[in-house]
CSV table of N, CA and C in Angstrom, one decimal:
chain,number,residue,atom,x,y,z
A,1,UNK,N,0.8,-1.2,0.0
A,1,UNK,CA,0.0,0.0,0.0
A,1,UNK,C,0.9,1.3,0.0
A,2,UNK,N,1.9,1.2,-1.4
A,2,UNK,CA,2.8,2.5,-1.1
A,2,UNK,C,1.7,3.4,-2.0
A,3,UNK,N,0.9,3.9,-1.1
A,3,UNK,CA,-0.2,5.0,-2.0
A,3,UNK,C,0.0,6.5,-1.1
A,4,UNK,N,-1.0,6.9,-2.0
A,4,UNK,CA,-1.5,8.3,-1.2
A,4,UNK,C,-1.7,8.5,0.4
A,5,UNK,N,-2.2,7.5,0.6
A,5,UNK,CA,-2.6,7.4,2.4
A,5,UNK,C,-1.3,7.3,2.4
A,6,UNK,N,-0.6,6.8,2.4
A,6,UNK,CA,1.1,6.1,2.8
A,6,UNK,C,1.6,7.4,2.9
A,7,UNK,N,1.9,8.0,2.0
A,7,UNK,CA,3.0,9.4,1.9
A,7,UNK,C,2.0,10.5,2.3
A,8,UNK,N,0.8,10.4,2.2
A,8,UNK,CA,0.5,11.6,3.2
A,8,UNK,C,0.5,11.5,4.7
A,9,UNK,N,0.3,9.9,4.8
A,9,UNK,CA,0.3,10.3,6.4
A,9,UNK,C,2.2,10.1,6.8
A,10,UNK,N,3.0,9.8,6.4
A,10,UNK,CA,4.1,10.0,6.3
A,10,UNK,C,4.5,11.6,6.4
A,11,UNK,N,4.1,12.1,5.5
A,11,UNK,CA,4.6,13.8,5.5
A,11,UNK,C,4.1,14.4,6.9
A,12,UNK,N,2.9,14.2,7.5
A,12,UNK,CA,2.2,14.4,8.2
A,12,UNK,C,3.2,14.0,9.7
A,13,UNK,N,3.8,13.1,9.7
A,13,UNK,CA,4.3,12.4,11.0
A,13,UNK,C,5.5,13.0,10.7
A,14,UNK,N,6.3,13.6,9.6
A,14,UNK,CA,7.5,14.7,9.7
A,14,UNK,C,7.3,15.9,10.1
A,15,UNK,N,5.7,16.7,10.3
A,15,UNK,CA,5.5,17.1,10.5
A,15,UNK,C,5.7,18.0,11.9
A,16,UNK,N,4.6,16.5,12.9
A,16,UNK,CA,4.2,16.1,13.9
A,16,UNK,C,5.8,15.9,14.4
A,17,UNK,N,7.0,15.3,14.0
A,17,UNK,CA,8.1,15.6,14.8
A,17,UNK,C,8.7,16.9,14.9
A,18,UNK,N,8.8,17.4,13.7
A,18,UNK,CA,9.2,19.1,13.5
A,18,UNK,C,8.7,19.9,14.6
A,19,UNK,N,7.5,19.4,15.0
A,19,UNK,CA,6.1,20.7,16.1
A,19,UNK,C,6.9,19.8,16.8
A,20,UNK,N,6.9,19.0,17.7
A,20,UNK,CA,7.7,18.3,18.4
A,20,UNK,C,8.9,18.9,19.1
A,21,UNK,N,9.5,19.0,17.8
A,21,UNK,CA,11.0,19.6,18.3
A,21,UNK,C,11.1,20.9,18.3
A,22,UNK,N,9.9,22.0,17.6
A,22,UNK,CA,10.1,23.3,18.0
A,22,UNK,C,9.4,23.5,19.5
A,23,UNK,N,8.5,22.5,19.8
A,23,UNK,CA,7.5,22.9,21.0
A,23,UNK,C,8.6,22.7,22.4
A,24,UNK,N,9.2,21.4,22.4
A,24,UNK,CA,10.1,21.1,23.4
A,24,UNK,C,11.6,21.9,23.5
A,25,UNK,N,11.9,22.2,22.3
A,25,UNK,CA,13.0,23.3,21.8
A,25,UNK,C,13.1,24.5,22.6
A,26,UNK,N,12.5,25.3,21.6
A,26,UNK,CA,11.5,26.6,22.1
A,26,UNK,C,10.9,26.9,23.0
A,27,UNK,N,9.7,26.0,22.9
A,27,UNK,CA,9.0,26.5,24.1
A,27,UNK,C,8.5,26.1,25.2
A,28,UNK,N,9.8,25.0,25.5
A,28,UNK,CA,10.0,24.1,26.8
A,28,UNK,C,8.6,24.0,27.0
A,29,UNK,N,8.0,23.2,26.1
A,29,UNK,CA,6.6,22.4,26.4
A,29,UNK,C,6.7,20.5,26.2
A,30,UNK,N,6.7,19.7,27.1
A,30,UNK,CA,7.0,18.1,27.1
A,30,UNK,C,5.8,17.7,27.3
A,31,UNK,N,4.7,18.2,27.8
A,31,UNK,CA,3.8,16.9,27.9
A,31,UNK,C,2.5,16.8,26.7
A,32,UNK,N,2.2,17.9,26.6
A,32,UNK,CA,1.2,18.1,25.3
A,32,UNK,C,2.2,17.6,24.5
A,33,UNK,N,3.4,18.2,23.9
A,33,UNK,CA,3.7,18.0,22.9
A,33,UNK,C,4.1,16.6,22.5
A,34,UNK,N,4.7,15.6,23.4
A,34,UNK,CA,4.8,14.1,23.5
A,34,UNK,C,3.6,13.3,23.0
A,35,UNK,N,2.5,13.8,23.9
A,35,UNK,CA,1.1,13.1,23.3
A,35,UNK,C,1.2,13.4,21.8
A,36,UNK,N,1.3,14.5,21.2
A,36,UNK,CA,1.1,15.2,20.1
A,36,UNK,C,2.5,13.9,19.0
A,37,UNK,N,3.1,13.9,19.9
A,37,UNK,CA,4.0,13.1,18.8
A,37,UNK,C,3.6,11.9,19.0
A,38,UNK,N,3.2,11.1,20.1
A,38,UNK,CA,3.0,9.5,19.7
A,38,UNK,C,1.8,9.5,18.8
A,39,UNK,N,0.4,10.5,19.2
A,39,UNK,CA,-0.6,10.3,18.0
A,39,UNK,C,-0.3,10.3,17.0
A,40,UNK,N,-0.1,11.3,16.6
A,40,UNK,CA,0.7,12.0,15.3
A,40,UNK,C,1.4,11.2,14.1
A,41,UNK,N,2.0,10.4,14.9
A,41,UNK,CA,3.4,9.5,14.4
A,41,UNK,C,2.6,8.0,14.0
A,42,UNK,N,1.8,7.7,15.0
A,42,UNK,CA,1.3,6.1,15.2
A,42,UNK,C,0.3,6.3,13.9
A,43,UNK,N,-0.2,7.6,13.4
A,43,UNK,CA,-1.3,7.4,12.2
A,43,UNK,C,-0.4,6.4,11.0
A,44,UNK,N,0.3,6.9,10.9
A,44,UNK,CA,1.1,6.5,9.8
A,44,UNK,C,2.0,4.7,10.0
A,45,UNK,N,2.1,5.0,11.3
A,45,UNK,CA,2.6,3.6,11.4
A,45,UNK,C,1.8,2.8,11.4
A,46,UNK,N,0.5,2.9,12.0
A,46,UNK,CA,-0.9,1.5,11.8
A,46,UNK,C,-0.7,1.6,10.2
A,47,UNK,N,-1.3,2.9,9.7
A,47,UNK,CA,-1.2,2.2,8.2
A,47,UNK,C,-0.3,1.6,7.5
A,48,UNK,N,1.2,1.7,8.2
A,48,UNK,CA,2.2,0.7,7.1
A,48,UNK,C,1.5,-0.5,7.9
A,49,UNK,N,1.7,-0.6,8.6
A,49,UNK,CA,0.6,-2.1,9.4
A,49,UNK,C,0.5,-2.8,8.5
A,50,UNK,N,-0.7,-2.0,8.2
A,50,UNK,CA,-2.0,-2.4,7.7
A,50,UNK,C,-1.4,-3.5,6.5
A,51,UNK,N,-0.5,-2.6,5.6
A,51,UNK,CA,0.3,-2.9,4.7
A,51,UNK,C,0.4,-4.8,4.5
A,52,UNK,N,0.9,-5.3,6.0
A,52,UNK,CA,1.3,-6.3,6.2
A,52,UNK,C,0.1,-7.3,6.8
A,53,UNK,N,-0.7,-6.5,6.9
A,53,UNK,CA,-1.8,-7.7,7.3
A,53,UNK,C,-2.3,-8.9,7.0
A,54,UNK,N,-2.6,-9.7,7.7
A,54,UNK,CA,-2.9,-11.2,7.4
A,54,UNK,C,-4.0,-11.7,6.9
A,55,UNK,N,-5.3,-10.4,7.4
A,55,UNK,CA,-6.7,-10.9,7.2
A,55,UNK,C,-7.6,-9.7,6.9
A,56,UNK,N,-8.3,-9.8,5.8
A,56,UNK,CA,-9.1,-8.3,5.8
A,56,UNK,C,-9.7,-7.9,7.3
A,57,UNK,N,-9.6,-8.5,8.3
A,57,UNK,CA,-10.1,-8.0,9.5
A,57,UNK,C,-8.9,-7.4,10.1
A,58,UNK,N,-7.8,-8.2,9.9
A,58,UNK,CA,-6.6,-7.5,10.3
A,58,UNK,C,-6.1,-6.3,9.8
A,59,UNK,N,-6.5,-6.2,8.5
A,59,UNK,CA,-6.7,-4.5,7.7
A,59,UNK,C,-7.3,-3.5,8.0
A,60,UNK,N,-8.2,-4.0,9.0
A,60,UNK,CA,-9.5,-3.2,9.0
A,60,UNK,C,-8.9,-2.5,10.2
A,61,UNK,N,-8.5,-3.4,11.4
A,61,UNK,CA,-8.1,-3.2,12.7
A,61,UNK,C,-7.3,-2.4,12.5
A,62,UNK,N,-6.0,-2.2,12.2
A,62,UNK,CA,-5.0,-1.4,12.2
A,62,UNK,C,-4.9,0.2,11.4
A,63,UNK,N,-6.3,0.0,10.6
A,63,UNK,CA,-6.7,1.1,9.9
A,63,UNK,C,-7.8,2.1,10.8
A,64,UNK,N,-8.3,1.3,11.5
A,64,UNK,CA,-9.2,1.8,12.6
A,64,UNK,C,-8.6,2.5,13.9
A,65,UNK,N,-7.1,1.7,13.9
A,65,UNK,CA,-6.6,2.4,14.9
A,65,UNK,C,-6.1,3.7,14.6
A,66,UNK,N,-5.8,3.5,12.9
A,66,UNK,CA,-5.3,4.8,12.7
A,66,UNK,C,-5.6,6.2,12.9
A,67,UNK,N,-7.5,5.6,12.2
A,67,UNK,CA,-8.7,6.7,12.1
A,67,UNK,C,-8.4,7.5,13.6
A,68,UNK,N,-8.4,6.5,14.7
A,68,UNK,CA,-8.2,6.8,16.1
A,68,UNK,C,-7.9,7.6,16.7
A,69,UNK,N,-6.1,7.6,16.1
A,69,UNK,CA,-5.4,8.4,16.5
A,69,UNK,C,-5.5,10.1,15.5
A,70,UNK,N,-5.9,10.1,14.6
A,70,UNK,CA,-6.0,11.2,13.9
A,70,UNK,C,-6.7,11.8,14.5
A,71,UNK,N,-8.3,11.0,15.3
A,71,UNK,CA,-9.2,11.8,16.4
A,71,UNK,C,-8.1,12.3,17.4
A,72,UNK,N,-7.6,11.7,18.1
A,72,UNK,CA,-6.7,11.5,19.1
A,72,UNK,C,-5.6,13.0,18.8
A,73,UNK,N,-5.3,12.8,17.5
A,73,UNK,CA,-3.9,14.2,17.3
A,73,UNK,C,-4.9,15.6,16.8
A,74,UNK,N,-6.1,15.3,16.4
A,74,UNK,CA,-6.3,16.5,16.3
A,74,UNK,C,-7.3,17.4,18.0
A,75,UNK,N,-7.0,16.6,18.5
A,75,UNK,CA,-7.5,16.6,20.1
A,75,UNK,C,-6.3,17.5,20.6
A,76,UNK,N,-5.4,16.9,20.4
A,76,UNK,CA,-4.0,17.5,20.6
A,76,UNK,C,-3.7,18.9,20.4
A,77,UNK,N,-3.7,19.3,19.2
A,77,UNK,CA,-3.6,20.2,18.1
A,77,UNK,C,-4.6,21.0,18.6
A,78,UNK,N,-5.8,20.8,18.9
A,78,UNK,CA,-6.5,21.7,19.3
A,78,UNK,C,-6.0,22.4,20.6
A,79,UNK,N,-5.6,21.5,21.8
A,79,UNK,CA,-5.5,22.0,23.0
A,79,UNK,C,-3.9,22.5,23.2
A,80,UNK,N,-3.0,22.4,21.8
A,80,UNK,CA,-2.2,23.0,22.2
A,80,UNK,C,-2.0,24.5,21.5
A,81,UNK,N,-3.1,24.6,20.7
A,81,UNK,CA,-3.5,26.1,19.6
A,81,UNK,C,-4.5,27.1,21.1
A,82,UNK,N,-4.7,26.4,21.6
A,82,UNK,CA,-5.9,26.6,22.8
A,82,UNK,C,-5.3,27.3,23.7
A,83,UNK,N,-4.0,26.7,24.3
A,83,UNK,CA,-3.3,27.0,25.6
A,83,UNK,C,-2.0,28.0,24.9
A,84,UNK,N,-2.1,28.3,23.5
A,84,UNK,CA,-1.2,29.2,23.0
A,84,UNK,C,0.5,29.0,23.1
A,85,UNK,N,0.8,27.1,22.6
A,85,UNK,CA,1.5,27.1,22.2
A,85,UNK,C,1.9,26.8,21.1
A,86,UNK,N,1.1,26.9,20.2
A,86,UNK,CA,1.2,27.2,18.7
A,86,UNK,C,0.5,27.8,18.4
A,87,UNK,N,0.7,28.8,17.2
A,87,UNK,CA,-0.1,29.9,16.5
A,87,UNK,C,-1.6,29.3,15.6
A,88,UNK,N,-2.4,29.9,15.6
A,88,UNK,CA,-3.5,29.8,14.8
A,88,UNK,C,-3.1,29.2,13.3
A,89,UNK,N,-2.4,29.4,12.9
A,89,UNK,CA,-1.9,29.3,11.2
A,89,UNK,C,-1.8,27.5,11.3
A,90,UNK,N,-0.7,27.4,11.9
A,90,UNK,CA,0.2,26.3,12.3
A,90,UNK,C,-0.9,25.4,12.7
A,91,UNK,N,-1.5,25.7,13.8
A,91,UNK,CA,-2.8,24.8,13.8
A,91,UNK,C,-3.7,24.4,12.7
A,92,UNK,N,-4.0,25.5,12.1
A,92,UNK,CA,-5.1,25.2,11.0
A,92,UNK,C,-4.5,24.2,9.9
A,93,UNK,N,-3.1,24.3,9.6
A,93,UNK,CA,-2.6,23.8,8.3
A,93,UNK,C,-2.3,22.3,8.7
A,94,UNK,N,-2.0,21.8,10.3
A,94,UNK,CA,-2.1,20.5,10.6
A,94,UNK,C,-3.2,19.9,10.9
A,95,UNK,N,-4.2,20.9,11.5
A,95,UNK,CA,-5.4,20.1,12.0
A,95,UNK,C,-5.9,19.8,10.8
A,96,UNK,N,-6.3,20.4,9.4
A,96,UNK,CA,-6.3,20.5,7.8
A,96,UNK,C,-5.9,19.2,7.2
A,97,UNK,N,-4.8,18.9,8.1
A,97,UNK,CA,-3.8,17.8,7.1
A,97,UNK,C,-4.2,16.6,8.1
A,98,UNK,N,-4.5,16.4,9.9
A,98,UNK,CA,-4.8,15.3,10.4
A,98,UNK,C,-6.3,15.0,9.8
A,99,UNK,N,-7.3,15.8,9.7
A,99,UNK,CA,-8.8,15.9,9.2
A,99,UNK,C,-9.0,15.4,7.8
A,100,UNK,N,-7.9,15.5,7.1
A,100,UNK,CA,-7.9,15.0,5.6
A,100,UNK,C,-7.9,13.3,5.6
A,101,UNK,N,-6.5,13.0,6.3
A,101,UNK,CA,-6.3,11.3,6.8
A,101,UNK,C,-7.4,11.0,7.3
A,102,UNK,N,-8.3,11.7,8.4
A,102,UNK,CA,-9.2,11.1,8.8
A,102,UNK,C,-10.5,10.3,8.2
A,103,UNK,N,-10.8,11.3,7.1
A,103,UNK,CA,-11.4,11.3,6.0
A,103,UNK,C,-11.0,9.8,5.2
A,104,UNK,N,-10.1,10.4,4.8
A,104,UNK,CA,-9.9,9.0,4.0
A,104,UNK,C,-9.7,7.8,4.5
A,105,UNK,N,-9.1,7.7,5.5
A,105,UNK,CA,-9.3,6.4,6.5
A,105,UNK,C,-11.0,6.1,6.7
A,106,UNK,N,-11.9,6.9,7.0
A,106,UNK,CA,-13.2,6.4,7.5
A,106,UNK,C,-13.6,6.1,6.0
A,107,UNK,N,-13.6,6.7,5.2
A,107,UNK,CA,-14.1,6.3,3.9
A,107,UNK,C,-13.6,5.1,3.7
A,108,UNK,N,-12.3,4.7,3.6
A,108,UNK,CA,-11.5,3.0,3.4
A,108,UNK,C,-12.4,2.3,4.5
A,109,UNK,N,-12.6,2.3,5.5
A,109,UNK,CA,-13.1,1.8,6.5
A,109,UNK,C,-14.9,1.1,6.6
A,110,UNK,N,-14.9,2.3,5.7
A,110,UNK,CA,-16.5,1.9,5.5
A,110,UNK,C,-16.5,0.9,4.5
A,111,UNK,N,-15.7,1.5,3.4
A,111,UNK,CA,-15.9,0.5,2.0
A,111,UNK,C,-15.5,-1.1,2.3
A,112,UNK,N,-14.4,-1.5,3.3
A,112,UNK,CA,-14.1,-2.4,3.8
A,112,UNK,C,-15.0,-3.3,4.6
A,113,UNK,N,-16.0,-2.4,5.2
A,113,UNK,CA,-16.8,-3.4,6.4
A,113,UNK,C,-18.1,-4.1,5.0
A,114,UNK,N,-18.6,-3.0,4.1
A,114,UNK,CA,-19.4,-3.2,3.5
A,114,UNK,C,-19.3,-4.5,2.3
A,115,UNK,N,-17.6,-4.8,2.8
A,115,UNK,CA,-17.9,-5.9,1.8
A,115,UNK,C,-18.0,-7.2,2.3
């Protein structure tokens, strides 16, 4: 599955380290931004998962966890745009880009159960 989902949620998780390392960098922030990285990061890795799975249910699972975590990072994203450790911009252009994956994961997700 070296597709679109693959390299965007890839770019996305270079992202999610970069905010990472300017949050803890900069603006000696570790605990939001940690969460922010394991969600962040894990989208992308369930879907290489997925990649390797055994059973269309095992595809399903690991794609579900993905959907998950995209809930989970843009939970993040919000509360750290909230408490004003990242700028409005910065927020919009990641929450933009975790809401996209989300999307396309629930759409794969649906089309999958229905068969």
């Amino acid at each position: 599955m070296e597709n679109n989902l693959y390299k965007k949620s890839y770019a996305f998780a270079i992202r999610v380290v970069k905010s990472y390392q300017f949050l803890s960098d900069k603006k000696r922030e570790f605990t939001l931004s940690k969460q922010l990285l394991r969600s962040g990061t894990s989208i992308g890795a369930n879907i290489a998962e997925a990649n390797g799975a055994i059973s269309k249910a095992d595809f399903s699972a690991k794609l579900f966890i993905s959907y998950k975590e995209c809930l989970e990072t843009k939970y993040w994203l919000s509360l750290l745009k909230d408490t004003g450790y990242i700028g409005k911009n910065v927020f919009q252009s990641m929450y933009e880009d975790a809401d996209e994956l989300a999307k396309i994961l629930y759409s794969i997700l649906n089309k999958t159960r229905k068969r």
